[in-house]
mmCIF file with all atom_site columns, C-alpha atoms in Angstrom:
data_model
loop_
_atom_site.group_PDB
_atom_site.id
_atom_site.type_symbol
_atom_site.label_atom_id
_atom_site.label_alt_id
_atom_site.label_comp_id
_atom_site.label_asym_id
_atom_site.label_entity_id
_atom_site.label_seq_id
_atom_site.pdbx_PDB_ins_code
_atom_site.Cartn_x
_atom_site.Cartn_y
_atom_site.Cartn_z
_atom_site.occupancy
_atom_site.B_iso_or_equiv
_atom_site.pdbx_formal_charge
_atom_site.auth_seq_id
_atom_site.auth_comp_id
_atom_site.auth_asym_id
_atom_site.auth_atom_id
_atom_site.pdbx_PDB_model_num
ATOM 1   C CA . MET A 1 1   ? -24.514 112.612 161.725 1.00 0.00 ? 21  MET A CA 1
ATOM 2   C CA . GLU A 1 2   ? -23.131 110.751 164.768 1.00 0.00 ? 22  GLU A CA 1
ATOM 3   C CA . GLN A 1 3   ? -19.533 110.040 164.972 1.00 0.00 ? 23  GLN A CA 1
ATOM 4   C CA . SER A 1 4   ? -20.111 106.255 164.935 1.00 0.00 ? 24  SER A CA 1
ATOM 5   C CA . HIS A 1 5   ? -21.338 106.418 161.421 1.00 0.00 ? 25  HIS A CA 1
ATOM 6   C CA . TYR A 1 6   ? -17.887 107.461 160.523 1.00 0.00 ? 26  TYR A CA 1
ATOM 7   C CA . SER A 1 7   ? -15.832 104.849 162.362 1.00 0.00 ? 27  SER A CA 1
ATOM 8   C CA . THR A 1 8   ? -15.293 102.749 159.094 1.00 0.00 ? 28  THR A CA 1
ATOM 9   C CA . CYS A 1 9   ? -14.191 105.732 157.106 1.00 0.00 ? 29  CYS A CA 1
ATOM 10  C CA . ILE A 1 10  ? -11.822 107.212 159.872 1.00 0.00 ? 30  ILE A CA 1
ATOM 11  C CA . GLU A 1 11  ? -10.285 103.687 160.089 1.00 0.00 ? 31  GLU A CA 1
ATOM 12  C CA . ALA A 1 12  ? -9.813  103.723 156.375 1.00 0.00 ? 32  ALA A CA 1
ATOM 13  C CA . CYS A 1 13  ? -8.353  107.301 156.372 1.00 0.00 ? 33  CYS A CA 1
ATOM 14  C CA . LYS A 1 14  ? -6.038  106.292 159.282 1.00 0.00 ? 34  LYS A CA 1
ATOM 15  C CA . HIS A 1 15  ? -4.781  103.250 157.280 1.00 0.00 ? 35  HIS A CA 1
ATOM 16  C CA . CYS A 1 16  ? -4.250  105.180 154.344 1.00 0.00 ? 36  CYS A CA 1
ATOM 17  C CA . ALA A 1 17  ? -2.147  107.832 155.826 1.00 0.00 ? 37  ALA A CA 1
ATOM 18  C CA . ASP A 1 18  ? -0.101  105.420 157.332 1.00 0.00 ? 38  ASP A CA 1
ATOM 19  C CA . ALA A 1 19  ? 0.242   103.528 154.129 1.00 0.00 ? 39  ALA A CA 1
ATOM 20  C CA . CYS A 1 20  ? 1.311   106.777 152.433 1.00 0.00 ? 40  CYS A CA 1
ATOM 21  C CA . ASP A 1 21  ? 3.693   107.726 155.057 1.00 0.00 ? 41  ASP A CA 1
ATOM 22  C CA . MET A 1 22  ? 5.523   104.238 154.807 1.00 0.00 ? 42  MET A CA 1
ATOM 23  C CA . CYS A 1 23  ? 5.343   104.480 150.900 1.00 0.00 ? 43  CYS A CA 1
ATOM 24  C CA . ALA A 1 24  ? 6.947   108.026 150.859 1.00 0.00 ? 44  ALA A CA 1
ATOM 25  C CA . ALA A 1 25  ? 9.842   106.952 153.311 1.00 0.00 ? 45  ALA A CA 1
ATOM 26  C CA . ALA A 1 26  ? 10.383  103.785 151.332 1.00 0.00 ? 46  ALA A CA 1
ATOM 27  C CA . CYS A 1 27  ? 10.615  105.623 148.013 1.00 0.00 ? 47  CYS A CA 1
ATOM 28  C CA . LEU A 1 28  ? 13.118  107.932 149.421 1.00 0.00 ? 48  LEU A CA 1
ATOM 29  C CA . ARG A 1 29  ? 15.147  104.964 149.916 1.00 0.00 ? 49  ARG A CA 1
ATOM 30  C CA . GLU A 1 30  ? 14.970  103.884 146.272 1.00 0.00 ? 50  GLU A CA 1
ATOM 31  C CA . ASP A 1 31  ? 18.049  104.074 143.977 1.00 0.00 ? 51  ASP A CA 1
ATOM 32  C CA . ASP A 1 32  ? 16.347  106.567 141.717 1.00 0.00 ? 52  ASP A CA 1
ATOM 33  C CA . VAL A 1 33  ? 14.652  108.921 144.166 1.00 0.00 ? 53  VAL A CA 1
ATOM 34  C CA . LYS A 1 34  ? 13.991  111.623 141.291 1.00 0.00 ? 54  LYS A CA 1
ATOM 35  C CA . MET A 1 35  ? 11.874  109.220 139.495 1.00 0.00 ? 55  MET A CA 1
ATOM 36  C CA . MET A 1 36  ? 9.754   108.663 142.676 1.00 0.00 ? 56  MET A CA 1
ATOM 37  C CA . ALA A 1 37  ? 9.203   112.546 143.152 1.00 0.00 ? 57  ALA A CA 1
ATOM 38  C CA . ARG A 1 38  ? 5.479   112.556 142.021 1.00 0.00 ? 58  ARG A CA 1
ATOM 39  C CA . CYS A 1 39  ? 5.059   109.439 144.137 1.00 0.00 ? 59  CYS A CA 1
ATOM 40  C CA . ILE A 1 40  ? 6.368   111.033 147.233 1.00 0.00 ? 60  ILE A CA 1
ATOM 41  C CA . SER A 1 41  ? 4.543   114.156 146.805 1.00 0.00 ? 61  SER A CA 1
ATOM 42  C CA . LEU A 1 42  ? 1.276   112.605 146.312 1.00 0.00 ? 62  LEU A CA 1
ATOM 43  C CA . ASP A 1 43  ? 1.752   110.255 149.441 1.00 0.00 ? 63  ASP A CA 1
ATOM 44  C CA . MET A 1 44  ? 2.532   113.264 151.466 1.00 0.00 ? 64  MET A CA 1
ATOM 45  C CA . ASP A 1 45  ? -0.632  115.253 150.250 1.00 0.00 ? 65  ASP A CA 1
ATOM 46  C CA . CYS A 1 46  ? -2.761  112.225 150.476 1.00 0.00 ? 66  CYS A CA 1
ATOM 47  C CA . ALA A 1 47  ? -1.441  111.111 154.055 1.00 0.00 ? 67  ALA A CA 1
ATOM 48  C CA . GLN A 1 48  ? -2.266  114.870 155.284 1.00 0.00 ? 68  GLN A CA 1
ATOM 49  C CA . LEU A 1 49  ? -5.711  114.952 153.614 1.00 0.00 ? 69  LEU A CA 1
ATOM 50  C CA . CYS A 1 50  ? -6.589  111.552 155.188 1.00 0.00 ? 70  CYS A CA 1
ATOM 51  C CA . ARG A 1 51  ? -5.678  112.647 158.607 1.00 0.00 ? 71  ARG A CA 1
ATOM 52  C CA . LEU A 1 52  ? -7.722  115.960 158.115 1.00 0.00 ? 72  LEU A CA 1
ATOM 53  C CA . ALA A 1 53  ? -10.670 113.917 157.035 1.00 0.00 ? 73  ALA A CA 1
ATOM 54  C CA . ALA A 1 54  ? -10.290 111.445 159.949 1.00 0.00 ? 74  ALA A CA 1
ATOM 55  C CA . SER A 1 55  ? -10.098 114.458 162.307 1.00 0.00 ? 75  SER A CA 1
ATOM 56  C CA . VAL A 1 56  ? -12.981 116.323 160.993 1.00 0.00 ? 76  VAL A CA 1
ATOM 57  C CA . MET A 1 57  ? -15.145 113.101 161.257 1.00 0.00 ? 77  MET A CA 1
ATOM 58  C CA . ALA A 1 58  ? -13.977 112.200 164.699 1.00 0.00 ? 78  ALA A CA 1
ATOM 59  C CA . ARG A 1 59  ? -15.333 115.689 165.677 1.00 0.00 ? 79  ARG A CA 1
ATOM 60  C CA . GLY A 1 60  ? -18.487 115.402 163.851 1.00 0.00 ? 80  GLY A CA 1
ATOM 61  C CA . GLY A 1 61  ? -17.672 118.450 161.997 1.00 0.00 ? 81  GLY A CA 1
ATOM 62  C CA . GLU A 1 62  ? -20.109 119.823 159.629 1.00 0.00 ? 82  GLU A CA 1
ATOM 63  C CA . ALA A 1 63  ? -17.236 119.801 156.597 1.00 0.00 ? 83  ALA A CA 1
ATOM 64  C CA . ALA A 1 64  ? -16.986 115.945 156.864 1.00 0.00 ? 84  ALA A CA 1
ATOM 65  C CA . GLN A 1 65  ? -18.749 115.261 153.653 1.00 0.00 ? 85  GLN A CA 1
ATOM 66  C CA . ALA A 1 66  ? -16.888 118.030 151.528 1.00 0.00 ? 86  ALA A CA 1
ATOM 67  C CA . VAL A 1 67  ? -13.546 116.964 153.093 1.00 0.00 ? 87  VAL A CA 1
ATOM 68  C CA . CYS A 1 68  ? -14.148 113.178 152.501 1.00 0.00 ? 88  CYS A CA 1
ATOM 69  C CA . SER A 1 69  ? -15.121 114.003 148.692 1.00 0.00 ? 89  SER A CA 1
ATOM 70  C CA . ALA A 1 70  ? -11.699 115.747 148.370 1.00 0.00 ? 90  ALA A CA 1
ATOM 71  C CA . CYS A 1 71  ? -9.936  113.143 150.266 1.00 0.00 ? 91  CYS A CA 1
ATOM 72  C CA . ALA A 1 72  ? -11.376 110.402 147.726 1.00 0.00 ? 92  ALA A CA 1
ATOM 73  C CA . GLU A 1 73  ? -10.073 112.494 144.610 1.00 0.00 ? 93  GLU A CA 1
ATOM 74  C CA . VAL A 1 74  ? -6.544  112.751 146.257 1.00 0.00 ? 94  VAL A CA 1
ATOM 75  C CA . CYS A 1 75  ? -6.691  108.936 147.077 1.00 0.00 ? 95  CYS A CA 1
ATOM 76  C CA . ASP A 1 76  ? -7.549  108.231 143.588 1.00 0.00 ? 96  ASP A CA 1
ATOM 77  C CA . MET A 1 77  ? -4.663  110.306 142.431 1.00 0.00 ? 97  MET A CA 1
ATOM 78  C CA . CYS A 1 78  ? -2.158  108.558 144.978 1.00 0.00 ? 98  CYS A CA 1
ATOM 79  C CA . ALA A 1 79  ? -3.433  105.194 143.931 1.00 0.00 ? 99  ALA A CA 1
ATOM 80  C CA . GLU A 1 80  ? -2.993  105.753 140.395 1.00 0.00 ? 100 GLU A CA 1
ATOM 81  C CA . GLU A 1 81  ? 0.731   106.942 140.601 1.00 0.00 ? 101 GLU A CA 1
ATOM 82  C CA . CYS A 1 82  ? 1.629   104.320 143.131 1.00 0.00 ? 102 CYS A CA 1
ATOM 83  C CA . ALA A 1 83  ? -0.059  101.596 140.871 1.00 0.00 ? 103 ALA A CA 1
ATOM 84  C CA . ASN A 1 84  ? 2.583   102.689 138.171 1.00 0.00 ? 104 ASN A CA 1
ATOM 85  C CA . HIS A 1 85  ? 5.477   101.360 140.427 1.00 0.00 ? 105 HIS A CA 1
ATOM 86  C CA . PRO A 1 86  ? 6.252   97.782  140.934 1.00 0.00 ? 106 PRO A CA 1
ATOM 87  C CA . MET A 1 87  ? 7.639   98.057  144.390 1.00 0.00 ? 107 MET A CA 1
ATOM 88  C CA . GLN A 1 88  ? 5.671   96.159  147.261 1.00 0.00 ? 108 GLN A CA 1
ATOM 89  C CA . HIS A 1 89  ? 5.352   99.477  149.173 1.00 0.00 ? 109 HIS A CA 1
ATOM 90  C CA . CYS A 1 90  ? 3.648   101.354 146.385 1.00 0.00 ? 110 CYS A CA 1
ATOM 91  C CA . GLN A 1 91  ? 1.413   98.551  145.486 1.00 0.00 ? 111 GLN A CA 1
ATOM 92  C CA . GLU A 1 92  ? 0.230   98.447  149.270 1.00 0.00 ? 112 GLU A CA 1
ATOM 93  C CA . CYS A 1 93  ? -0.239  102.118 149.349 1.00 0.00 ? 113 CYS A CA 1
ATOM 94  C CA . ALA A 1 94  ? -2.133  101.865 146.092 1.00 0.00 ? 114 ALA A CA 1
ATOM 95  C CA . ALA A 1 95  ? -4.541  99.443  147.749 1.00 0.00 ? 115 ALA A CA 1
ATOM 96  C CA . ALA A 1 96  ? -5.025  101.508 150.959 1.00 0.00 ? 116 ALA A CA 1
ATOM 97  C CA . CYS A 1 97  ? -5.649  104.473 148.737 1.00 0.00 ? 117 CYS A CA 1
ATOM 98  C CA . ARG A 1 98  ? -8.449  102.531 146.877 1.00 0.00 ? 118 ARG A CA 1
ATOM 99  C CA . GLU A 1 99  ? -10.041 101.369 149.926 1.00 0.00 ? 119 GLU A CA 1
ATOM 100 C CA . CYS A 1 100 ? -9.959  104.905 151.562 1.00 0.00 ? 120 CYS A CA 1
ATOM 101 C CA . ALA A 1 101 ? -11.465 106.383 148.244 1.00 0.00 ? 121 ALA A CA 1
ATOM 102 C CA . VAL A 1 102 ? -14.415 104.092 148.465 1.00 0.00 ? 122 VAL A CA 1
ATOM 103 C CA . GLU A 1 103 ? -15.249 104.841 152.161 1.00 0.00 ? 123 GLU A CA 1
ATOM 104 C CA . CYS A 1 104 ? -14.654 108.603 151.691 1.00 0.00 ? 124 CYS A CA 1
ATOM 105 C CA . ARG A 1 105 ? -16.983 108.436 148.541 1.00 0.00 ? 125 ARG A CA 1
ATOM 106 C CA . ARG A 1 106 ? -19.559 106.675 150.885 1.00 0.00 ? 126 ARG A CA 1
ATOM 107 C CA . MET A 1 107 ? -19.264 109.399 153.407 1.00 0.00 ? 127 MET A CA 1
ATOM 108 C CA . GLY A 1 108 ? -19.342 112.334 150.858 1.00 0.00 ? 128 GLY A CA 1
ATOM 109 C CA . GLY A 1 109 ? -22.326 110.677 149.227 1.00 0.00 ? 129 GLY A CA 1
ATOM 110 C CA . MET A 1 110 ? -24.235 110.739 152.500 1.00 0.00 ? 130 MET A CA 1
ATOM 111 C CA . ALA A 1 111 ? -24.510 114.580 152.430 1.00 0.00 ? 131 ALA A CA 1
ATOM 112 C CA . LEU A 1 112 ? -25.810 114.473 148.689 1.00 0.00 ? 132 LEU A CA 1
ATOM 113 C CA . GLY A 1 113 ? -28.551 111.763 149.465 1.00 0.00 ? 133 GLY A CA 1
ATOM 114 C CA . ALA A 1 114 ? -27.196 109.529 147.006 1.00 0.00 ? 134 ALA A CA 1
ATOM 115 C CA . PRO A 1 115 ? -28.828 105.974 146.772 1.00 0.00 ? 135 PRO A CA 1
ATOM 116 C CA . GLY A 1 116 ? -27.147 103.272 149.068 1.00 0.00 ? 136 GLY A CA 1
ATOM 117 C CA . TYR A 1 117 ? -25.443 105.764 151.139 1.00 0.00 ? 137 TYR A CA 1
ATOM 118 C CA . GLY A 1 118 ? -27.830 105.941 154.165 1.00 0.00 ? 138 GLY A CA 1
ATOM 119 C CA . VAL A 1 119 ? -29.851 108.684 152.893 1.00 0.00 ? 139 VAL A CA 1
ATOM 120 C CA . PRO A 1 120 ? -32.866 107.912 150.786 1.00 0.00 ? 140 PRO A CA 1
ATOM 121 C CA . ALA A 1 121 ? -32.708 109.698 147.297 1.00 0.00 ? 141 ALA A CA 1
ATOM 122 C CA . PRO A 1 122 ? -35.151 112.206 146.412 1.00 0.00 ? 142 PRO A CA 1
ATOM 123 C CA . HIS A 1 123 ? -38.135 111.319 144.476 1.00 0.00 ? 143 HIS A CA 1
#
């Protein structure tokens, strides 16, 4: 698949990684940092996986769909955790993670021939 097909997902991954980094940094400044430990950990994992996914897609790597599928799962986990916290940075991160998960599922589905993902479904 051409790299241009990945552009929307690459941008969503980059945006999500930045949102996760900002959220983790802001969580570290919260009064009860210990309460934010899982959020910080998932933010860091999600940011790293989003950057990996963007890099693999930018190179047109053959593992792009598999990495995007894994990225979507981690984005879901991070979004769920961030949504539990009322802080604006957590809510913004949750939204970015949800958006990224949608785009990564779209890319992951392309390899599977899922309907609506650019490859006709098998009959």
